[in-house]
Amino acid sequence: EAQVTQNPRYLITVTGKKLTVTCSQNMNHEYMSWYRQDPGLGLRQIYYSMNVEVTDKGDVPEGYKVSRKEKRNFPLILESPSPNQTSLYFCASRPPGQSLREQYFGPGTRLTVT
Amino acid sequence: AQSVAQPEDQVNVAEGNPLTVKCTYSVSGNPYLFWYVQYPNRGLQFLLKYITGDNLVKGSYGFEAEFNKSQTSFHLKKPSALVSDSALYFCAVRDRQAGTALIFGKGTTLSVSS
């Protein structure tokens, strides 16, 4: 089944404790992206990757890192999480080379930072 | 700069009645327009998109949307609402020339009562 998977689905952590949210897609998509969803703000893009070893900042990159060492994986790293990063996070991927194509979203990761 | 406005936080309709979820956009060039739906505790699912051609676009689950260039709108519609249509709906836009990121609206909660 073609899908985008994220792990963990739920995470409660404390301020300053490094964490990684994994994202994997099995559709051979070149483009992958991370969003955060907050009430009243919709989805905002954190980082995106056009291909392996090619990443770029989205609208809200502060406090986040990403890497793209393999086409299928695009982990989101919070080196020192803070309470304002409490949010619902979505990974997405898109077929190659065409911005007119729709994105495929993972199920989401609900992160709480205390 | 690109932007998307969904002027209603919530839309309430009775089952069997027609529904409209409004979306207006702003891009410097020509747009690609998308609607996504999010059911509780799920990721976003693609509903439909406007790329070019016929202004009336038909999508999944009986939904359709009409692209109106002069009013810069892309309202989502359905002739007869179902209780199962209750969900959070997002409009999104991308400037096709600029090839920039997909920008989402803040979302509209649709509530269909039986």
mmCIF file of C-alpha atoms in Angstrom:
data_model
loop_
_atom_site.group_PDB
_atom_site.id
_atom_site.type_symbol
_atom_site.label_atom_id
_atom_site.label_comp_id
_atom_site.label_asym_id
_atom_site.label_seq_id
_atom_site.Cartn_x
_atom_site.Cartn_y
_atom_site.Cartn_z
ATOM 1 C CA GLU A 1 0.000 0.000 0.000
ATOM 2 C CA ALA A 2 1.301 3.428 -0.989
ATOM 3 C CA GLN A 3 1.667 5.492 2.138
ATOM 4 C CA VAL A 4 3.540 7.964 4.272
ATOM 5 C CA THR A 5 4.302 6.735 7.777
ATOM 6 C CA GLN A 6 5.337 8.708 10.831
ATOM 7 C CA ASN A 7 6.639 7.617 14.197
ATOM 8 C CA PRO A 8 5.836 8.117 16.932
ATOM 9 C CA ARG A 9 2.184 9.080 16.622
ATOM 10 C CA TYR A 10 2.114 10.602 20.090
ATOM 11 C CA LEU A 11 4.987 11.962 22.144
ATOM 12 C CA ILE A 12 5.180 13.777 25.452
ATOM 13 C CA THR A 13 8.591 15.110 26.360
ATOM 14 C CA VAL A 14 10.296 17.734 28.482
ATOM 15 C CA THR A 15 11.961 20.965 27.513
ATOM 16 C CA GLY A 16 15.458 20.504 26.144
ATOM 17 C CA LYS A 17 15.382 16.767 25.539
ATOM 18 C CA LYS A 18 16.369 16.085 21.946
ATOM 19 C CA LEU A 19 13.884 14.121 19.877
ATOM 20 C CA THR A 20 13.438 12.845 16.344
ATOM 21 C CA VAL A 21 10.193 12.221 14.492
ATOM 22 C CA THR A 22 10.663 9.815 11.628
ATOM 23 C CA CYS A 23 8.915 9.992 8.268
ATOM 24 C CA SER A 24 9.065 7.398 5.530
ATOM 25 C CA GLN A 25 7.323 7.048 2.160
ATOM 26 C CA ASN A 26 7.220 4.040 -0.151
ATOM 27 C CA MET A 27 6.195 5.841 -3.355
ATOM 28 C CA ASN A 28 9.651 6.837 -4.571
ATOM 29 C CA HIS A 29 8.712 10.502 -4.249
ATOM 30 C CA GLU A 30 11.480 13.046 -4.572
ATOM 31 C CA TYR A 31 9.705 15.886 -2.773
ATOM 32 C CA MET A 32 9.048 15.620 0.970
ATOM 33 C CA SER A 33 7.936 18.201 3.479
ATOM 34 C CA TRP A 34 7.164 18.793 7.138
ATOM 35 C CA TYR A 35 4.263 20.891 8.415
ATOM 36 C CA ARG A 36 2.968 21.842 11.809
ATOM 37 C CA GLN A 37 -0.726 22.347 12.434
ATOM 38 C CA ASP A 38 -1.921 24.716 15.131
ATOM 39 C CA PRO A 39 -5.505 25.780 15.891
ATOM 40 C CA GLY A 40 -6.494 28.875 13.960
ATOM 41 C CA LEU A 41 -3.253 28.871 11.974
ATOM 42 C CA GLY A 42 -3.783 25.993 9.569
ATOM 43 C CA LEU A 43 -0.720 24.152 8.308
ATOM 44 C CA ARG A 44 2.609 25.897 8.108
ATOM 45 C CA GLN A 45 5.615 24.446 6.354
ATOM 46 C CA ILE A 46 8.706 23.828 8.460
ATOM 47 C CA TYR A 47 11.206 22.348 5.990
ATOM 48 C CA TYR A 48 11.071 20.683 2.624
ATOM 49 C CA SER A 49 13.351 18.567 0.495
ATOM 50 C CA MET A 50 13.406 18.461 -3.292
ATOM 51 C CA ASN A 51 15.626 15.364 -3.358
ATOM 52 C CA VAL A 52 18.320 13.470 -1.482
ATOM 53 C CA GLU A 53 20.759 15.847 0.229
ATOM 54 C CA VAL A 54 18.662 18.856 -0.858
ATOM 55 C CA THR A 55 16.728 20.562 1.918
ATOM 56 C CA ASP A 56 15.414 24.072 2.422
ATOM 57 C CA LYS A 57 13.599 26.147 5.005
ATOM 58 C CA GLY A 58 9.872 26.648 4.935
ATOM 59 C CA ASP A 59 7.936 29.338 6.728
ATOM 60 C CA VAL A 60 8.652 28.299 10.337
ATOM 61 C CA PRO A 61 12.053 26.529 10.477
ATOM 62 C CA GLU A 62 13.341 27.929 13.783
ATOM 63 C CA GLY A 63 14.075 25.215 16.328
ATOM 64 C CA TYR A 64 13.971 22.375 13.812
ATOM 65 C CA LYS A 65 16.450 20.431 11.721
ATOM 66 C CA VAL A 66 15.961 17.880 8.978
ATOM 67 C CA SER A 67 18.092 15.520 6.953
ATOM 68 C CA ARG A 68 17.565 13.644 3.688
ATOM 69 C CA LYS A 69 20.148 10.915 3.316
ATOM 70 C CA GLU A 70 17.810 8.525 1.534
ATOM 71 C CA LYS A 71 14.920 9.220 -0.788
ATOM 72 C CA ARG A 72 12.365 7.428 1.355
ATOM 73 C CA ASN A 73 13.191 8.992 4.753
ATOM 74 C CA PHE A 74 12.913 12.571 5.990
ATOM 75 C CA PRO A 75 13.312 12.818 9.779
ATOM 76 C CA LEU A 76 12.431 15.942 11.750
ATOM 77 C CA ILE A 77 14.826 16.727 14.577
ATOM 78 C CA LEU A 78 14.181 18.966 17.556
ATOM 79 C CA GLU A 79 17.546 19.516 19.182
ATOM 80 C CA SER A 80 16.178 21.350 22.227
ATOM 81 C CA PRO A 81 12.383 21.270 22.255
ATOM 82 C CA SER A 82 10.451 24.079 23.874
ATOM 83 C CA PRO A 83 6.771 24.323 24.892
ATOM 84 C CA ASN A 84 5.971 26.494 21.844
ATOM 85 C CA GLN A 85 6.782 23.481 19.685
ATOM 86 C CA THR A 86 3.817 21.629 21.131
ATOM 87 C CA SER A 87 1.828 20.940 17.992
ATOM 88 C CA LEU A 88 0.521 18.391 15.516
ATOM 89 C CA TYR A 89 3.136 17.552 12.917
ATOM 90 C CA PHE A 90 2.562 16.164 9.438
ATOM 91 C CA CYS A 91 4.994 14.783 6.936
ATOM 92 C CA ALA A 92 4.028 14.833 3.273
ATOM 93 C CA SER A 93 5.458 13.705 -0.050
ATOM 94 C CA ARG A 94 4.708 14.468 -3.671
ATOM 95 C CA PRO A 95 5.481 12.815 -7.028
ATOM 96 C CA PRO A 96 8.607 14.135 -8.713
ATOM 97 C CA GLY A 97 9.056 17.279 -10.722
ATOM 98 C CA GLN A 98 5.490 18.513 -10.852
ATOM 99 C CA SER A 99 4.153 21.146 -8.519
ATOM 100 C CA LEU A 100 0.657 20.564 -9.861
ATOM 101 C CA ARG A 101 0.513 17.175 -8.189
ATOM 102 C CA GLU A 102 -1.204 16.732 -4.852
ATOM 103 C CA GLN A 103 0.690 15.834 -1.714
ATOM 104 C CA TYR A 104 0.287 12.647 0.296
ATOM 105 C CA PHE A 105 0.193 13.147 4.052
ATOM 106 C CA GLY A 106 1.221 10.961 6.925
ATOM 107 C CA PRO A 107 -1.142 10.320 9.860
ATOM 108 C CA GLY A 108 0.409 12.986 12.060
ATOM 109 C CA THR A 109 2.487 13.133 15.232
ATOM 110 C CA ARG A 110 1.050 14.908 18.235
ATOM 111 C CA LEU A 111 3.918 16.367 20.248
ATOM 112 C CA THR A 112 3.593 17.844 23.725
ATOM 113 C CA VAL A 113 6.582 19.606 25.276
ATOM 114 C CA THR A 114 6.270 20.347 28.994
ATOM 115 C CA ALA B 1 3.222 36.879 -1.490
ATOM 116 C CA GLN B 2 0.844 33.999 -1.636
ATOM 117 C CA SER B 3 -2.050 33.733 0.787
ATOM 118 C CA VAL B 4 -5.257 31.817 1.280
ATOM 119 C CA ALA B 5 -8.294 32.949 3.222
ATOM 120 C CA GLN B 6 -11.048 30.734 4.549
ATOM 121 C CA PRO B 7 -13.400 33.321 6.030
ATOM 122 C CA GLU B 8 -15.518 30.902 8.052
ATOM 123 C CA ASP B 9 -14.124 28.999 11.001
ATOM 124 C CA GLN B 10 -17.189 26.770 11.019
ATOM 125 C CA VAL B 11 -20.012 25.917 8.649
ATOM 126 C CA ASN B 12 -23.142 24.182 9.902
ATOM 127 C CA VAL B 13 -25.596 22.492 7.553
ATOM 128 C CA ALA B 14 -28.377 19.953 7.855
ATOM 129 C CA GLU B 15 -28.009 16.588 6.198
ATOM 130 C CA GLY B 16 -29.411 16.628 2.679
ATOM 131 C CA ASN B 17 -28.878 20.370 2.230
ATOM 132 C CA PRO B 18 -26.272 21.822 -0.103
ATOM 133 C CA LEU B 19 -23.019 22.980 1.440
ATOM 134 C CA THR B 20 -20.433 25.581 0.520
ATOM 135 C CA VAL B 21 -17.040 26.100 2.129
ATOM 136 C CA LYS B 22 -15.466 29.344 0.981
ATOM 137 C CA CYS B 23 -11.895 29.995 -0.108
ATOM 138 C CA THR B 24 -10.234 33.025 -1.640
ATOM 139 C CA TYR B 25 -6.607 33.270 -2.633
ATOM 140 C CA SER B 26 -3.871 35.673 -3.609
ATOM 141 C CA VAL B 27 -0.927 34.817 -5.848
ATOM 142 C CA SER B 28 1.184 36.911 -8.154
ATOM 143 C CA GLY B 29 0.888 34.478 -11.042
ATOM 144 C CA ASN B 30 -1.548 31.750 -12.032
ATOM 145 C CA PRO B 31 -2.585 29.376 -9.283
ATOM 146 C CA TYR B 32 -2.770 25.698 -8.656
ATOM 147 C CA LEU B 33 -5.611 25.258 -6.144
ATOM 148 C CA PHE B 34 -6.326 22.321 -3.876
ATOM 149 C CA TRP B 35 -8.844 21.168 -1.290
ATOM 150 C CA TYR B 36 -7.909 18.709 1.435
ATOM 151 C CA VAL B 37 -10.054 17.150 4.154
ATOM 152 C CA GLN B 38 -8.973 16.063 7.614
ATOM 153 C CA TYR B 39 -11.085 13.642 9.607
ATOM 154 C CA PRO B 40 -10.560 13.426 13.385
ATOM 155 C CA ASN B 41 -7.211 11.899 14.332
ATOM 156 C CA ARG B 42 -6.252 11.435 10.698
ATOM 157 C CA GLY B 43 -3.880 13.034 8.227
ATOM 158 C CA LEU B 44 -5.012 15.235 5.362
ATOM 159 C CA GLN B 45 -6.620 13.606 2.374
ATOM 160 C CA PHE B 46 -6.686 15.116 -1.086
ATOM 161 C CA LEU B 47 -10.171 15.999 -2.370
ATOM 162 C CA LEU B 48 -9.708 17.849 -5.636
ATOM 163 C CA LYS B 49 -7.573 20.355 -7.501
ATOM 164 C CA TYR B 50 -7.747 23.010 -10.184
ATOM 165 C CA ILE B 51 -4.858 23.092 -12.620
ATOM 166 C CA THR B 52 -6.261 24.458 -15.858
ATOM 167 C CA GLY B 53 -9.257 24.115 -18.136
ATOM 168 C CA ASP B 54 -12.829 23.723 -16.929
ATOM 169 C CA ASN B 55 -13.549 26.021 -14.016
ATOM 170 C CA LEU B 56 -15.772 23.418 -12.342
ATOM 171 C CA VAL B 57 -13.686 20.661 -10.837
ATOM 172 C CA LYS B 58 -15.158 17.416 -9.537
ATOM 173 C CA GLY B 59 -13.438 15.434 -6.823
ATOM 174 C CA SER B 60 -13.834 12.666 -4.284
ATOM 175 C CA TYR B 61 -16.959 11.895 -2.235
ATOM 176 C CA GLY B 62 -19.236 13.994 -4.463
ATOM 177 C CA PHE B 63 -17.453 17.266 -3.804
ATOM 178 C CA GLU B 64 -16.822 19.885 -6.452
ATOM 179 C CA ALA B 65 -15.255 23.320 -6.553
ATOM 180 C CA GLU B 66 -15.539 26.255 -8.883
ATOM 181 C CA PHE B 67 -12.553 28.337 -9.871
ATOM 182 C CA ASN B 68 -13.465 31.993 -10.330
ATOM 183 C CA LYS B 69 -10.502 33.994 -11.565
ATOM 184 C CA SER B 70 -12.144 37.413 -11.360
ATOM 185 C CA GLN B 71 -13.144 36.861 -7.741
ATOM 186 C CA THR B 72 -9.981 34.871 -6.934
ATOM 187 C CA SER B 73 -12.124 32.229 -5.288
ATOM 188 C CA PHE B 74 -12.246 28.446 -5.201
ATOM 189 C CA HIS B 75 -15.290 27.531 -3.131
ATOM 190 C CA LEU B 76 -15.928 23.898 -2.241
ATOM 191 C CA LYS B 77 -19.463 22.645 -2.782
ATOM 192 C CA LYS B 78 -21.613 19.575 -2.462
ATOM 193 C CA PRO B 79 -25.260 19.339 -3.546
ATOM 194 C CA SER B 80 -26.405 17.170 -0.630
ATOM 195 C CA ALA B 81 -24.445 16.983 2.622
ATOM 196 C CA LEU B 82 -23.931 13.802 4.615
ATOM 197 C CA VAL B 83 -23.243 13.523 8.342
ATOM 198 C CA SER B 84 -20.045 11.698 7.374
ATOM 199 C CA ASP B 85 -18.845 14.858 5.597
ATOM 200 C CA SER B 86 -18.278 16.466 9.002
ATOM 201 C CA ALA B 87 -14.561 17.239 9.112
ATOM 202 C CA LEU B 88 -11.961 19.992 8.851
ATOM 203 C CA TYR B 89 -11.439 21.312 5.320
ATOM 204 C CA PHE B 90 -8.347 23.098 4.048
ATOM 205 C CA CYS B 91 -7.922 25.134 0.905
ATOM 206 C CA ALA B 92 -4.375 25.475 -0.460
ATOM 207 C CA VAL B 93 -2.682 27.389 -3.274
ATOM 208 C CA ARG B 94 0.600 27.283 -5.140
ATOM 209 C CA ASP B 95 1.862 29.837 -7.652
ATOM 210 C CA ARG B 96 2.566 27.724 -10.749
ATOM 211 C CA GLN B 97 5.168 30.100 -12.156
ATOM 212 C CA ALA B 98 7.042 30.657 -8.947
ATOM 213 C CA GLY B 99 6.901 26.969 -8.030
ATOM 214 C CA THR B 100 6.772 27.940 -4.410
ATOM 215 C CA ALA B 101 5.479 26.061 -1.419
ATOM 216 C CA LEU B 102 1.890 24.987 -0.982
ATOM 217 C CA ILE B 103 0.183 27.584 1.233
ATOM 218 C CA PHE B 104 -2.752 26.425 3.343
ATOM 219 C CA GLY B 105 -5.715 28.327 4.684
ATOM 220 C CA LYS B 106 -6.561 28.137 8.378
ATOM 221 C CA GLY B 107 -9.221 25.522 7.828
ATOM 222 C CA THR B 108 -13.010 25.411 8.094
ATOM 223 C CA THR B 109 -14.822 22.948 10.297
ATOM 224 C CA LEU B 110 -17.874 21.530 8.573
ATOM 225 C CA SER B 111 -20.566 20.157 10.849
ATOM 226 C CA VAL B 112 -23.466 18.283 9.260
ATOM 227 C CA SER B 113 -26.402 17.546 11.528
ATOM 228 C CA SER B 114 -28.867 14.723 11.051
#
